[in-house]
Amino acid sequence: MKSYFITGTDTGVGKTCFTAGLALAMNASGINVGVMKPFATGIPQKTGYQSEDVKILADASGTKDAERLINPYFFPIPASPYMAANKLNAVIDIRIVLDAFEKLQSLHDVVLVEGIGGIMTPILKDYHVADLIKDMNLEALVVTGSQIGTINHTLLTCDACRRYGIKAKGIIINNSDSSGYAVDDLKADLTNLSGLDILCSIPRLHECNTNEVSKILLENNLLTAL
């Protein structure tokens, strides 16, 4: 099975919950899976991993890998890596991220890499999440929502993949419910407009329940599709 980069149409679309659910499903299926979130920002946790997202990913995968490998860069302000580094007078070295990824690849059969924000979130002035996906030579899984406007956001993300020469494996619709686009209509429209398969749709959950997401992914045979 291949490693994948999980990107999304925006921040808050559920990349972490999906990635953790996928890692747990792989782990339960006997796959040696590693996880990585190269860049994380926000309020630091008081104990353990600095990033709550990183803790969710690590717990789901069962990994004991060092935090410096899973999350090479954490900035304690809610902003893009580019903006956060500028505000904190920090220096980002992409080579550190790529070296950590290569190490994780040597330790695991599959590595799931979760991006920060959307695919064009800036990491450096002229280097975005899309550049990182390209440098890692990974296929992308695109996580999107079901709210009105999601088609525009999803098509822009898919267009960025094409412009950067990134192969998008397919789309995951997250947080689908009756308050936005009807999920069956959304599946049909996104398939027709993007040319990509809808790999799975995940209903809206009250909170990020990794066990429930893993169950949904296994019931939908997502591992077979990958």
XYZ file of N, CA and C in Angstrom:
678
model
N 0.841 -1.197 0.000
C 0.000 0.000 0.000
C 0.876 1.246 0.000
N 0.416 2.277 -0.689
C 1.184 3.502 -0.823
C 1.047 4.407 0.399
N 2.010 5.312 0.519
C 1.876 6.421 1.460
C 1.068 7.524 0.774
N 0.418 8.361 1.577
C -0.416 9.421 1.019
C -0.239 10.719 1.785
N -0.498 11.819 1.072
C -0.551 13.141 1.683
C -2.017 13.540 1.756
N -2.488 13.830 2.953
C -3.885 14.234 3.127
C -3.948 15.750 3.146
N -4.551 16.308 2.118
C -4.736 17.749 2.046
C -6.230 18.045 2.094
N -6.570 19.310 2.118
C -7.982 19.665 2.229
C -8.277 20.978 1.548
N -9.549 21.293 1.494
C -9.978 22.520 0.839
C -9.781 23.745 1.721
N -9.538 23.519 3.009
C -9.379 24.638 3.937
C -8.977 24.069 5.293
N -8.697 24.951 6.220
C -8.516 24.506 7.596
C -9.889 24.180 8.182
N -9.937 23.221 9.076
C -11.191 22.891 9.742
C -12.128 21.980 8.973
N -11.670 21.377 7.868
C -12.555 20.474 7.119
C -12.507 19.044 7.639
N -11.614 18.777 8.590
C -11.575 17.444 9.183
C -10.422 16.569 8.731
N -9.327 17.187 8.290
C -8.177 16.405 7.842
C -7.622 15.521 8.954
N -7.483 16.086 10.149
C -6.894 15.333 11.261
C -7.770 14.146 11.637
N -9.063 14.369 11.752
C -9.974 13.292 12.142
C -9.978 12.184 11.092
N -10.003 12.558 9.813
C -9.960 11.558 8.754
C -8.638 10.805 8.768
N -7.526 11.538 8.850
C -6.210 10.898 8.829
C -6.049 9.949 10.006
N -6.495 10.368 11.182
C -6.417 9.508 12.365
C -7.287 8.271 12.193
N -8.490 8.454 11.649
C -9.360 7.308 11.413
C -8.760 6.331 10.424
N -8.109 6.862 9.383
C -7.456 6.010 8.392
C -6.272 5.274 9.011
N -5.494 5.976 9.828
C -4.357 5.338 10.501
C -4.827 4.214 11.416
N -5.908 4.451 12.153
C -6.444 3.433 13.052
C -6.958 2.230 12.267
N -7.625 2.484 11.144
C -8.119 1.394 10.302
C -6.963 0.559 9.761
N -5.896 1.224 9.340
C -4.724 0.503 8.849
C -4.072 -0.297 9.964
N -3.928 0.334 11.113
C -3.320 -0.334 12.263
C -4.116 -1.581 12.633
N -5.445 -1.463 12.651
C -6.310 -2.593 12.990
C -6.243 -3.697 11.938
N -5.844 -3.336 10.722
C -5.743 -4.307 9.632
C -4.349 -4.904 9.520
N -3.491 -4.587 10.480
C -2.152 -5.167 10.505
C -1.134 -4.450 9.652
N -1.446 -3.241 9.225
C -0.513 -2.462 8.410
C 0.368 -1.622 9.325
N 1.664 -1.659 9.082
C 2.620 -0.858 9.853
C 2.568 0.577 9.330
N 1.789 1.409 10.013
C 1.530 2.763 9.526
C 2.178 3.806 10.429
N 2.823 4.762 9.803
C 3.359 5.914 10.516
C 2.569 7.153 10.144
N 2.661 8.169 10.961
C 1.933 9.413 10.701
C 2.888 10.592 10.797
N 2.517 11.657 10.100
C 3.347 12.856 10.127
C 2.474 14.081 9.905
N 2.705 15.102 10.666
C 2.126 16.429 10.423
C 3.310 17.387 10.444
N 3.892 17.654 9.281
C 5.145 18.420 9.227
C 5.075 19.769 9.923
N 3.927 20.442 9.782
C 3.757 21.769 10.385
C 2.457 21.806 11.172
N 2.550 22.272 12.400
C 1.362 22.464 13.229
C 1.484 23.810 13.928
N 0.356 24.460 14.096
C 0.343 25.746 14.791
C -0.836 25.767 15.758
N -0.816 26.706 16.678
C -1.933 26.832 17.610
C -1.486 26.852 19.053
N -2.426 26.642 19.945
C -2.147 26.673 21.381
C -1.451 25.381 21.792
N -0.273 25.461 22.410
C 0.442 24.241 22.799
C -0.242 23.533 23.965
N -0.162 22.197 23.941
C -0.668 21.417 25.063
C 0.295 21.530 26.241
N -0.220 21.328 27.424
C 0.604 21.464 28.625
C 1.526 20.265 28.821
N 1.095 19.092 28.359
C 1.913 17.886 28.498
C 1.906 17.110 27.187
N 2.908 16.261 27.012
C 2.971 15.421 25.825
C 3.295 16.213 24.574
N 2.732 15.783 23.462
C 2.953 16.476 22.200
C 2.486 17.928 22.297
N 3.237 18.813 21.653
C 2.851 20.226 21.672
C 1.515 20.454 20.969
N 1.279 19.716 19.891
C 0.071 19.888 19.088
C -0.968 18.823 19.425
N -2.197 19.256 19.672
C -3.285 18.305 19.928
C -3.524 17.421 18.710
N -3.428 18.001 17.506
C -3.611 17.210 16.288
C -2.586 16.092 16.197
N -1.349 16.396 16.533
C -0.285 15.395 16.476
C -0.554 14.271 17.465
N -1.043 14.608 18.637
C -1.392 13.576 19.620
C -2.487 12.659 19.084
N -3.496 13.242 18.451
C -4.585 12.443 17.882
C -4.042 11.475 16.837
N -3.169 11.959 15.979
C -2.583 11.115 14.935
C -1.725 10.007 15.530
N -0.862 10.369 16.477
C 0.043 9.389 17.080
C -0.731 8.317 17.838
N -1.742 8.722 18.588
C -2.542 7.755 19.343
C -3.252 6.781 18.404
N -3.770 7.277 17.303
C -4.509 6.430 16.366
C -3.609 5.411 15.684
N -2.394 5.820 15.368
C -1.474 4.925 14.657
C -0.752 3.974 15.592
N -0.709 4.320 16.880
C 0.026 3.500 17.840
C 1.527 3.678 17.743
N 1.967 4.718 17.056
C 3.395 4.915 16.846
C 4.101 5.402 18.108
N 5.357 5.046 18.212
C 6.216 5.547 19.289
C 7.328 6.421 18.718
N 7.129 6.872 17.486
C 8.149 7.697 16.837
C 8.319 9.020 17.573
N 9.530 9.556 17.490
C 9.847 10.808 18.179
C 9.022 11.960 17.611
N 8.698 12.902 18.482
C 7.912 14.063 18.058
C 8.631 14.841 16.964
N 9.950 14.892 17.013
C 10.711 15.647 16.018
C 10.554 15.041 14.617
N 10.198 13.748 14.546
C 9.935 13.117 13.253
C 8.488 13.334 12.823
N 7.569 13.147 13.749
C 6.154 13.286 13.419
C 5.794 14.740 13.135
N 6.354 15.641 13.900
C 6.006 17.058 13.799
C 7.262 17.917 13.930
N 8.026 18.043 12.838
C 9.279 18.799 12.900
C 9.110 20.259 13.314
N 7.980 20.865 12.934
C 7.795 22.289 13.238
C 6.441 22.537 13.907
N 6.506 23.123 15.106
C 5.298 23.577 15.798
C 5.483 25.040 16.169
N 4.479 25.852 15.836
C 4.506 27.271 16.185
C 3.300 27.577 17.074
N 3.518 28.185 18.237
C 2.442 28.376 19.220
C 1.528 29.567 18.950
N 1.227 29.810 17.690
C 0.230 30.826 17.339
C -0.597 30.276 16.177
N -1.889 30.582 16.126
C -2.745 30.062 15.050
C -2.560 30.847 13.758
N -1.689 30.360 12.903
C -1.386 31.051 11.653
C -0.742 30.059 10.698
N -0.581 30.467 9.455
C 0.146 29.627 8.508
C 1.597 29.522 8.961
N 2.318 28.477 8.547
C 3.737 28.386 8.915
C 4.531 29.623 8.497
N 4.228 30.142 7.307
C 4.937 31.328 6.817
C 4.722 32.519 7.741
N 3.478 32.784 8.086
C 3.176 33.919 8.954
C 3.701 33.687 10.370
N 3.534 32.468 10.876
C 3.982 32.170 12.237
C 5.491 32.309 12.365
N 6.220 31.783 11.391
C 7.676 31.877 11.435
C 8.128 33.332 11.379
N 7.468 34.136 10.552
C 7.818 35.554 10.472
C 7.570 36.269 11.794
N 6.443 35.981 12.420
C 6.109 36.644 13.682
C 7.065 36.249 14.803
N 7.545 35.005 14.757
C 8.409 34.495 15.824
C 9.891 34.574 15.465
N 10.195 35.155 14.299
C 11.586 35.248 13.828
C 12.246 33.872 13.778
N 11.469 32.887 13.323
C 11.968 31.515 13.207
C 12.335 31.226 11.753
N 13.178 30.226 11.575
C 13.621 29.827 10.239
C 13.098 28.425 9.943
N 12.463 28.253 8.796
C 11.973 26.946 8.370
C 12.932 26.367 7.342
N 13.391 25.154 7.598
C 14.285 24.444 6.684
C 13.524 23.231 6.144
N 13.135 23.274 4.889
C 12.356 22.189 4.295
C 13.130 20.876 4.314
N 14.449 20.946 4.272
C 15.257 19.730 4.287
C 15.038 18.944 5.572
N 14.831 19.638 6.685
C 14.558 18.960 7.958
C 13.269 18.146 7.847
N 12.264 18.716 7.217
C 10.985 18.019 7.033
C 11.154 16.803 6.130
N 11.846 16.972 5.026
C 12.022 15.870 4.085
C 12.873 14.754 4.681
N 13.884 15.115 5.468
C 14.703 14.091 6.133
C 13.874 13.302 7.140
N 13.003 13.986 7.877
C 12.129 13.307 8.841
C 11.178 12.358 8.117
N 10.652 12.803 6.990
C 9.755 11.956 6.204
C 10.481 10.711 5.702
N 11.694 10.883 5.215
C 12.464 9.735 4.734
C 12.739 8.741 5.862
N 13.008 9.249 7.056
C 13.233 8.375 8.204
C 11.963 7.596 8.537
N 10.826 8.269 8.541
C 9.556 7.591 8.817
C 9.259 6.530 7.765
N 9.595 6.815 6.525
C 9.396 5.824 5.468
C 10.219 4.564 5.715
N 11.398 4.738 6.296
C 12.249 3.577 6.581
C 11.739 2.763 7.767
N 10.895 3.379 8.594
C 10.386 2.711 9.796
C 9.022 2.063 9.588
N 8.301 2.483 8.549
C 6.922 2.029 8.362
C 6.670 1.620 6.912
N 5.661 0.772 6.729
C 5.264 0.376 5.377
C 4.470 1.484 4.693
N 3.715 2.226 5.479
C 2.895 3.327 4.972
C 3.073 4.527 5.892
N 3.176 5.712 5.311
C 3.205 6.947 6.098
C 2.075 7.848 5.598
N 1.235 8.288 6.525
C 0.167 9.234 6.212
C 0.611 10.618 6.660
N 0.725 11.529 5.709
C 1.192 12.885 5.995
C 0.003 13.839 5.915
N -0.271 14.517 7.008
C -1.372 15.484 7.011
C -0.833 16.893 6.828
N -1.371 17.588 5.852
C -0.954 18.958 5.612
C -1.608 19.930 6.573
N -1.180 21.163 6.501
C -1.758 22.222 7.328
C -2.604 23.125 6.435
N -3.811 23.462 6.895
C -4.677 24.340 6.115
C -5.056 23.727 4.780
N -5.079 24.556 3.743
C -5.385 24.092 2.400
C -4.122 23.883 1.584
N -4.296 23.468 0.351
C -3.151 23.069 -0.467
C -2.241 24.250 -0.829
N -2.762 25.473 -0.813
C -1.940 26.640 -1.126
C -1.553 27.434 0.118
N -1.692 26.840 1.285
C -1.217 27.497 2.509
C 0.288 27.720 2.406
N 0.765 28.937 2.644
C 2.199 29.209 2.488
C 3.036 28.669 3.639
N 4.150 28.062 3.268
C 5.140 27.593 4.241
C 6.329 28.551 4.244
N 6.784 28.885 3.060
C 7.775 29.942 2.848
C 7.162 30.933 1.854
N 7.857 32.007 1.576
C 7.306 33.031 0.683
C 6.906 32.444 -0.671
N 7.760 31.592 -1.219
C 7.491 31.001 -2.527
C 7.395 29.485 -2.448
N 6.885 28.988 -1.332
C 6.797 27.535 -1.133
C 5.527 27.244 -0.341
N 4.649 26.448 -0.953
C 3.344 26.183 -0.362
C 3.186 24.696 -0.039
N 2.068 24.340 0.560
C 1.800 22.928 0.854
C 1.902 22.094 -0.419
N 1.437 22.628 -1.528
C 1.520 21.901 -2.799
C 2.965 21.566 -3.162
N 3.884 22.486 -2.892
C 5.299 22.220 -3.167
C 5.807 21.069 -2.309
N 5.357 21.014 -1.059
C 5.790 19.948 -0.156
C 5.274 18.592 -0.636
N 4.018 18.541 -1.069
C 3.476 17.289 -1.606
C 4.318 16.834 -2.791
N 4.651 17.768 -3.656
C 5.455 17.456 -4.838
C 6.829 16.939 -4.438
N 7.477 17.604 -3.480
C 8.813 17.196 -3.051
C 8.800 15.834 -2.360
N 7.699 15.499 -1.696
C 7.578 14.184 -1.051
C 7.197 13.092 -2.049
N 6.821 13.510 -3.258
C 6.452 12.574 -4.324
C 5.300 11.665 -3.889
N 4.275 12.275 -3.297
C 3.127 11.521 -2.803
C 1.867 11.840 -3.603
N 0.964 10.866 -3.646
C -0.377 11.129 -4.143
C -1.178 11.804 -3.032
N -2.179 12.564 -3.435
C -2.965 13.320 -2.461
C -4.361 12.736 -2.295
N -4.831 12.764 -1.060
C -6.233 12.524 -0.749
C -6.820 13.878 -0.365
N -7.901 14.265 -1.010
C -8.479 15.595 -0.808
C -9.707 15.497 0.093
N -9.635 16.130 1.251
C -10.765 16.156 2.183
C -11.533 17.456 1.980
N -12.835 17.322 1.812
C -13.682 18.493 1.633
C -14.915 18.382 2.522
N -15.664 19.455 2.622
C -16.887 19.447 3.413
C -18.111 19.321 2.529
N -19.284 19.481 3.119
C -20.528 19.387 2.348
C -21.305 20.700 2.352
N -20.705 21.743 2.913
C -21.401 23.025 3.006
C -21.532 23.672 1.629
N -22.498 24.557 1.502
C -22.649 25.289 0.249
C -21.351 26.061 -0.021
N -20.846 25.946 -1.246
C -19.569 26.564 -1.603
C -18.449 25.557 -1.711
N -18.710 24.327 -1.278
C -17.637 23.337 -1.259
C -17.183 22.935 -2.658
N -18.083 23.018 -3.643
C -17.680 22.645 -5.003
C -16.596 23.585 -5.510
N -16.777 24.877 -5.301
C -15.755 25.848 -5.696
C -14.426 25.549 -5.015
N -14.450 25.346 -3.710
C -13.216 25.091 -2.957
C -12.549 23.792 -3.407
N -13.362 22.778 -3.672
C -12.809 21.485 -4.071
C -12.187 21.554 -5.456
N -12.869 22.218 -6.380
C -12.329 22.325 -7.737
C -11.050 23.150 -7.762
N -10.969 24.194 -6.944
C -9.730 24.971 -6.853
C -8.589 24.111 -6.326
N -8.883 23.261 -5.351
C -7.858 22.368 -4.800
C -7.407 21.358 -5.845
N -8.359 20.786 -6.567
C -8.014 19.823 -7.616
C -7.216 20.489 -8.734
N -7.570 21.725 -9.054
C -6.834 22.468 -10.080
C -5.397 22.721 -9.640
N -5.202 23.034 -8.358
C -3.843 23.226 -7.840
C -3.042 21.934 -7.957
N -3.679 20.806 -7.679
C -2.994 19.517 -7.836
C -2.510 19.340 -9.270
N -3.368 19.626 -10.224
C -2.984 19.469 -11.623
C -1.855 20.415 -12.004
N -1.939 21.661 -11.568
C -0.911 22.648 -11.919
C 0.452 22.263 -11.359
N 0.468 21.635 -10.200
C 1.727 21.240 -9.569
C 2.161 19.826 -9.953
N 1.393 19.166 -10.787
C 1.750 17.814 -11.197
C 1.559 16.787 -10.099
N 0.596 17.033 -9.208
C 0.298 16.121 -8.107
C -0.873 15.239 -8.515
N -0.731 13.936 -8.345
C -1.838 13.034 -8.622
C -2.767 12.994 -7.417
N -4.021 13.332 -7.633
C -5.022 13.238 -6.570
C -5.717 11.889 -6.693
N -5.614 11.087 -5.646
C -6.207 9.751 -5.667
C -7.726 9.821 -5.635
N -8.270 10.765 -4.896
C -9.713 10.896 -4.807
C -10.117 11.878 -3.727
N -11.423 11.993 -3.546
C -12.003 12.977 -2.634
C -12.731 12.280 -1.495
N -12.581 12.812 -0.298
C -13.331 12.361 0.870
C -14.247 13.498 1.294
N -15.542 13.243 1.342
C -16.501 14.239 1.812
C -16.678 14.043 3.307
N -16.345 15.048 4.075
C -16.420 14.949 5.533
C -17.544 15.841 6.067
N -18.072 15.450 7.223
C -19.115 16.242 7.901
C -20.356 16.437 7.043
N -20.735 15.389 6.303
C -21.925 15.502 5.462
C -23.184 15.437 6.324
N -24.095 16.360 6.101
C -25.384 16.355 6.794
C -26.401 17.137 5.971
N -27.611 17.248 6.480
C -28.704 17.855 5.724
C -28.647 19.376 5.680
N -27.696 19.977 6.402
C -27.650 21.440 6.455
C -26.950 22.053 5.248
N -26.247 21.232 4.480
C -25.532 21.737 3.318
C -26.021 21.070 2.044
N -25.082 20.737 1.204
C -25.354 20.047 -0.048
C -25.893 18.648 0.255
N -26.924 18.184 -0.445
C -27.376 16.794 -0.332
C -26.237 15.896 -0.787
N -25.833 14.946 0.054
C -24.582 14.233 -0.174
C -24.586 13.455 -1.486
N -25.707 12.864 -1.878
C -25.747 12.128 -3.142
C -25.568 13.069 -4.329
N -26.188 14.242 -4.255
C -26.002 15.239 -5.315
C -24.561 15.728 -5.347
N -23.986 15.929 -4.163
C -22.610 16.414 -4.085
C -21.636 15.399 -4.666
N -21.846 14.131 -4.347
C -20.988 13.080 -4.906
C -21.035 13.103 -6.426
N -22.237 13.163 -6.973
C -22.391 13.150 -8.429
C -21.758 14.381 -9.067
N -22.007 15.542 -8.491
C -21.480 16.781 -9.068
C -19.959 16.840 -8.985
N -19.402 16.472 -7.832
C -17.946 16.520 -7.691
C -17.269 15.518 -8.620
N -17.855 14.345 -8.775
C -17.287 13.354 -9.694
C -17.299 13.881 -11.123
N -18.434 14.437 -11.539
C -18.556 14.940 -12.911
C -17.651 16.140 -13.167
N -17.547 17.029 -12.193
C -16.807 18.271 -12.390
C -15.303 18.121 -12.192
N -14.896 17.241 -11.282
C -13.468 17.098 -10.974
C -12.810 15.954 -11.729
N -13.604 14.974 -12.128
C -13.034 13.792 -12.767
C -12.410 12.826 -11.781
N -12.596 13.072 -10.484
C -12.027 12.213 -9.449
C -13.108 11.369 -8.792
N -12.685 10.240 -8.244
C -13.608 9.380 -7.515
C -13.883 9.949 -6.128
N -15.105 9.768 -5.655
C -15.431 10.056 -4.260
C -15.149 8.773 -3.493
N -14.115 8.768 -2.688
C -13.672 7.550 -2.014
C -14.544 7.196 -0.826
N -15.126 8.214 -0.191
C -15.902 7.960 1.016
C -16.611 9.244 1.428
N -17.736 9.096 2.096
C -18.362 10.243 2.752
C -18.554 9.895 4.217
N -18.232 10.835 5.072
C -18.283 10.634 6.521
C -19.348 11.561 7.082
N -20.343 11.032 7.788
C -21.395 11.894 8.339
C -20.857 12.800 9.432
N -21.570 13.864 9.696
C -21.162 14.795 10.748
C -21.221 14.101 12.105
N -20.131 14.184 12.846
C -20.055 13.619 14.190
C -20.010 14.762 15.199
N -20.463 14.514 16.406
C -20.479 15.566 17.424
C -19.065 15.988 17.815
N -18.124 15.063 17.675
C -16.721 15.354 17.960
C -15.871 14.423 17.116
N -14.572 14.638 17.127
C -13.674 13.775 16.353
C -13.562 12.421 17.051
N -14.375 11.476 16.614
C -14.378 10.122 17.165
C -13.588 9.227 16.219
N -12.321 9.023 16.533
C -11.439 8.272 15.647
C -11.934 6.853 15.428
N -12.443 6.229 16.478
C -12.954 4.862 16.351
C -14.131 4.799 15.379
N -15.024 5.766 15.469
C -16.188 5.782 14.585
C -15.773 6.032 13.139
N -14.839 6.957 12.930
C -14.360 7.229 11.573
C -13.684 5.994 10.992
N -12.864 5.329 11.792
C -12.199 4.105 11.340
C -13.217 3.056 10.914
N -14.267 2.900 11.706
C -15.329 1.934 11.391
C -15.999 2.273 10.067
N -16.289 3.555 9.855
C -16.926 3.992 8.610
C -16.025 3.708 7.412
N -14.740 3.990 7.557
C -13.798 3.771 6.452
C -13.684 2.296 6.110
N -13.642 1.442 7.130
C -13.557 0.001 6.890
C -14.840 -0.520 6.254
N -15.987 -0.030 6.710
C -17.271 -0.457 6.138
C -17.395 -0.046 4.679
N -16.741 1.052 4.311
C -16.770 1.537 2.930
C -15.611 1.004 2.092
N -14.845 0.058 2.664
C -13.742 -0.592 1.941
C -12.718 0.404 1.399
N -12.441 1.447 2.187
C -11.504 2.460 1.710
C -10.102 1.890 1.534
N -9.682 0.988 2.409
C -8.334 0.436 2.293
C -8.169 -0.303 0.968
N -9.221 -0.959 0.518
C -9.169 -1.651 -0.776
C -9.029 -0.648 -1.916
N -9.725 0.478 -1.789
C -9.668 1.512 -2.835
C -8.292 2.149 -2.933
N -7.556 2.149 -1.819
C -6.223 2.750 -1.811
C -5.163 1.772 -2.290
